[in-house]
Amino acid sequence: MNRTPGLFITFEGIDGAGKSSHIETLAAEFRSRGRTVVVTREPGGTALAEQLRSLALNAPMDALTEALLMFAARRDHLQQVIEPALARGDVVLCDRFTDATFAYQGHGRGFDQAVLSELERWVQTVPALPAGVLRQPDATLWFDLAPEVAAERLAGARVPDKFEAQPAEFFRRVAAGYAARAAADRGRFVRIAADQPRDRVWAALLQAVRSRGWLG
Ligand code: TYD
């Protein structure tokens, strides 16, 4: 539960699902209603976390190292950017967060989910929340797209990073991971069918945010 004045919305989905293109549009929607918006991403969002991103996305490493880098980046990002913004009452729109770690490192790489939960507990314990309550997004917009369609969209688009270069089977596991996370937390997750034309995806997203009373 978020007891701070701001609003924390994350965007999730497999590579190629098309989430990133909607983040700035949603930011503009909030700004036009007078809200201050911080648009950020994970891994990244601070100078240190961007350095960790570049390592995690490019250097070969084992799954534990990868998970530790993701959570290290997240800790810095929470402390430097997300928590101060939420305390000010800003809207934080974040391209990926912990669900990506469970989907990519947990389901994709097959890394121990109990260890990820433990790291989540360490990293997302913040002074603004009572003991035992972790910082979690108020809503997670999950762009759900079949891995085969996402792969077609990505093909030839740019030089793939370490994750984008993974085989189709990896993305099937990641997609299943997101579906499992969504099923386990239906209150937080909003499923956006990402196989529709862009304007339909946007309409669905806007409707989901409006229905929660966040855009007046
Ligand atoms: P992405 O968010 O897709 O950014 P871009 O649009 O610039 O490619 O790239 C981040 C990649 O990092 C993506 O492949 C998913 C991966 N990732 C993890 O494996 N674990 C994590 O915890 C996070 C946040 C991202």
Coordinates of C-alpha atoms and ligand atoms in Angstrom, one line a residue:
M1 CA 0.0 0.0 0.0
N2 CA 1.3 3.4 -0.9
R3 CA 0.8 5.8 2.0
T4 CA 2.8 8.6 0.5
P5 CA 1.1 11.4 -1.5
G6 CA 2.5 10.5 -4.9
L7 CA 1.5 8.0 -7.5
F8 CA 3.7 5.2 -8.6
I9 CA 2.9 3.5 -12.0
T10 CA 5.1 0.9 -13.7
F11 CA 5.1 -0.4 -17.2
E12 CA 5.9 -4.0 -17.9
G13 CA 6.0 -6.5 -20.7
I14 CA 8.4 -8.5 -22.8
D15 CA 10.8 -6.8 -25.2
G16 CA 8.8 -5.6 -28.2
A17 CA 5.5 -5.3 -26.5
G18 CA 5.4 -1.5 -27.2
K19 CA 5.1 -0.1 -23.7
S20 CA 7.8 2.6 -23.9
S21 CA 6.0 4.6 -26.6
H22 CA 3.1 5.2 -24.3
I23 CA 4.9 6.5 -21.2
E24 CA 5.5 10.0 -22.5
T25 CA 2.0 10.2 -23.7
L26 CA 0.6 9.3 -20.3
A27 CA 3.1 11.8 -18.7
A28 CA 1.7 14.6 -20.9
E29 CA -1.9 13.6 -19.9
F30 CA -1.0 14.0 -16.2
R31 CA 0.9 17.2 -16.8
S32 CA -2.0 18.7 -18.6
R33 CA -3.9 18.3 -15.3
G34 CA -1.3 20.1 -13.4
R35 CA 0.6 17.1 -11.9
T36 CA 4.4 17.0 -11.8
V37 CA 5.6 13.8 -13.5
V38 CA 8.9 11.9 -13.2
V39 CA 9.5 9.6 -16.1
T40 CA 12.2 7.1 -15.4
R41 CA 13.3 3.5 -16.1
E42 CA 14.9 0.4 -14.7
P43 CA 17.5 -0.7 -14.6
G44 CA 18.6 3.0 -14.5
G45 CA 17.2 6.3 -13.5
T46 CA 20.3 7.5 -11.6
A47 CA 23.9 8.0 -12.7
L48 CA 25.0 4.9 -10.7
A49 CA 22.0 2.8 -11.8
E50 CA 22.6 3.7 -15.5
Q51 CA 26.1 2.4 -15.1
L52 CA 24.8 -0.8 -13.6
R53 CA 22.3 -1.0 -16.5
S54 CA 25.0 -0.9 -19.0
L55 CA 26.8 -3.8 -17.3
A56 CA 23.7 -5.9 -16.8
L57 CA 22.5 -5.4 -20.4
N58 CA 25.8 -6.1 -22.0
A59 CA 28.3 -8.1 -20.0
P60 CA 27.9 -11.9 -19.6
M61 CA 27.3 -12.9 -16.0
D62 CA 25.5 -15.6 -14.0
A63 CA 21.9 -15.2 -12.9
L64 CA 22.6 -14.3 -9.3
T65 CA 25.0 -11.5 -10.3
E66 CA 22.4 -10.2 -12.8
A67 CA 19.7 -10.2 -10.1
L68 CA 22.0 -8.4 -7.6
L69 CA 22.8 -5.7 -10.2
M70 CA 19.1 -5.2 -10.9
F71 CA 18.3 -4.9 -7.3
A72 CA 21.4 -2.7 -6.6
A73 CA 20.3 -0.4 -9.4
R74 CA 16.7 -0.4 -7.9
R75 CA 17.9 0.5 -4.4
D76 CA 19.8 3.6 -5.7
H77 CA 16.9 4.5 -7.9
L78 CA 14.4 4.2 -5.1
Q79 CA 16.5 6.3 -2.7
Q80 CA 17.6 9.0 -5.1
V81 CA 14.6 9.4 -7.4
I82 CA 11.4 7.4 -6.6
E83 CA 11.0 8.0 -2.9
P84 CA 11.7 11.7 -3.0
A85 CA 9.3 12.1 -5.9
L86 CA 6.5 10.2 -4.1
A87 CA 7.1 12.2 -1.0
R88 CA 6.6 15.4 -3.0
G89 CA 3.4 14.1 -4.4
D90 CA 4.6 13.6 -7.9
V91 CA 3.5 11.0 -10.4
V92 CA 6.3 8.5 -11.1
L93 CA 6.0 6.6 -14.4
C94 CA 8.6 3.9 -14.4
D95 CA 9.5 1.7 -17.4
R96 CA 9.9 -1.7 -15.6
F97 CA 10.4 -2.4 -11.9
T98 CA 10.6 -5.6 -9.8
D99 CA 8.1 -7.6 -11.8
A100 CA 10.7 -7.6 -14.6
T101 CA 13.3 -9.2 -12.3
F102 CA 10.8 -12.0 -11.4
A103 CA 9.9 -12.4 -15.1
Y104 CA 13.4 -12.2 -16.6
Q105 CA 15.8 -13.4 -13.9
G106 CA 13.2 -15.7 -12.2
H107 CA 11.2 -17.2 -15.0
G108 CA 13.5 -16.4 -18.0
R109 CA 16.8 -17.5 -16.4
G110 CA 15.2 -19.9 -13.9
F111 CA 16.7 -18.2 -10.9
D112 CA 15.3 -19.0 -7.4
Q113 CA 12.2 -16.9 -6.8
A114 CA 12.5 -17.1 -3.0
V115 CA 15.9 -15.4 -3.2
L116 CA 14.4 -12.7 -5.4
S117 CA 11.6 -12.2 -2.8
E118 CA 14.2 -11.8 -0.1
L119 CA 16.2 -9.2 -2.2
E120 CA 12.9 -7.5 -2.9
R121 CA 12.2 -7.3 0.9
W122 CA 15.6 -5.7 1.5
V123 CA 15.5 -3.3 -1.3
Q124 CA 11.9 -2.1 -1.1
T125 CA 11.9 -1.5 2.6
V126 CA 11.8 2.3 2.8
P127 CA 11.5 4.8 5.7
A128 CA 8.3 6.3 4.4
L129 CA 6.3 3.0 5.0
P130 CA 5.6 1.2 8.2
A131 CA 7.6 -1.9 9.1
G132 CA 6.7 -4.9 7.0
V133 CA 5.2 -2.8 4.2
L134 CA 7.3 -2.8 1.0
R135 CA 7.3 -0.1 -1.6
Q136 CA 5.2 -1.4 -4.5
P137 CA 3.7 0.3 -7.6
D138 CA 0.1 1.6 -7.2
A139 CA -0.6 0.1 -10.6
T140 CA 1.4 -2.0 -13.1
L141 CA 0.4 -1.6 -16.7
W142 CA 1.2 -4.9 -18.2
F143 CA 1.5 -4.9 -22.0
D144 CA 0.6 -8.5 -22.9
L145 CA 1.8 -9.7 -26.3
A146 CA 2.5 -13.1 -27.7
P147 CA 6.3 -13.6 -27.8
E148 CA 6.2 -14.5 -31.5
V149 CA 4.6 -11.2 -32.4
A150 CA 7.0 -9.3 -30.2
A151 CA 9.9 -11.0 -31.9
E152 CA 8.6 -10.0 -35.3
R153 CA 8.3 -6.4 -34.1
L154 CA 11.9 -6.4 -32.8
A155 CA 13.4 -8.1 -35.8
G156 CA 15.8 -5.7 -37.5
A157 CA 14.7 -2.7 -35.4
R158 CA 18.1 -2.2 -33.8
V159 CA 21.2 -4.0 -32.5
P160 CA 19.8 -6.3 -29.8
D161 CA 21.1 -6.1 -26.3
K162 CA 21.9 -9.2 -24.2
F163 CA 18.2 -9.9 -23.4
E164 CA 16.8 -9.0 -26.8
A165 CA 19.2 -11.5 -28.3
Q166 CA 17.7 -14.4 -26.2
P167 CA 15.9 -17.3 -28.1
A168 CA 12.1 -17.5 -28.4
E169 CA 11.9 -20.0 -25.6
F170 CA 13.4 -17.5 -23.2
F171 CA 10.7 -15.0 -24.0
R172 CA 8.0 -17.6 -23.7
R173 CA 9.2 -18.2 -20.1
V174 CA 9.3 -14.4 -19.4
A175 CA 5.8 -14.0 -20.8
A176 CA 4.6 -16.8 -18.6
G177 CA 6.3 -15.1 -15.7
Y178 CA 4.4 -11.9 -16.3
A179 CA 1.1 -13.8 -16.5
A180 CA 1.9 -15.6 -13.2
R181 CA 2.7 -12.3 -11.5
A182 CA -0.5 -10.7 -12.8
A183 CA -2.6 -13.6 -11.7
A184 CA -1.1 -13.4 -8.2
D185 CA -1.9 -9.6 -7.9
R186 CA -5.0 -8.7 -9.9
G187 CA -5.5 -5.6 -7.8
R188 CA -2.2 -4.0 -8.9
F189 CA -1.9 -5.4 -12.4
V190 CA -3.8 -4.0 -15.4
R191 CA -3.6 -6.2 -18.5
I192 CA -3.3 -4.2 -21.7
A193 CA -3.9 -6.3 -24.8
A194 CA -0.8 -5.1 -26.8
D195 CA -1.7 -6.9 -30.1
Q196 CA -4.1 -4.0 -31.1
P197 CA -3.3 -0.9 -33.2
R198 CA -1.4 1.8 -31.2
D199 CA -4.5 4.1 -30.7
R200 CA -6.5 1.2 -29.3
V201 CA -3.7 0.3 -26.9
W202 CA -3.6 3.9 -25.8
A203 CA -7.4 4.0 -25.3
A204 CA -7.3 0.9 -23.1
L205 CA -4.4 2.3 -21.1
L206 CA -6.2 5.7 -20.6
Q207 CA -9.4 3.9 -19.6
A208 CA -7.5 1.8 -17.0
V209 CA -5.9 4.9 -15.4
R210 CA -9.1 6.9 -15.5
S211 CA -11.1 4.1 -13.9
R212 CA -8.9 4.4 -10.9
G213 CA -9.7 8.0 -10.6
W214 CA -6.2 9.2 -11.2
L215 CA -6.9 11.6 -14.2
G216 CA -9.9 13.4 -12.7
Ligands
TYD1 P1 14.0 -2.2 -21.8 O1 13.3 -1.8 -20.6 O2 13.3 -3.0 -22.8 O3 14.6 -0.9 -22.5 P2 14.9 -0.6 -24.0 O4 13.5 -0.2 -24.5 O5 15.9 0.5 -24.0 O6 15.4 -1.9 -24.6 O7 15.4 -2.9 -21.5 C1 15.7 -3.4 -20.3 C2 16.1 -4.8 -20.4 O8 16.5 -5.3 -19.1 C3 14.9 -5.7 -20.8 O9 15.4 -6.7 -21.8 C4 14.5 -6.4 -19.6 C5 15.8 -6.4 -18.8 N1 15.5 -6.4 -17.3 C6 15.8 -7.5 -16.5 O10 16.2 -8.5 -17.1 N2 15.5 -7.5 -15.2 C7 15.1 -6.4 -14.6 O11 14.9 -6.3 -13.3 C8 14.8 -5.2 -15.4 C9 14.3 -3.9 -14.7 C10 15.0 -5.3 -16.7

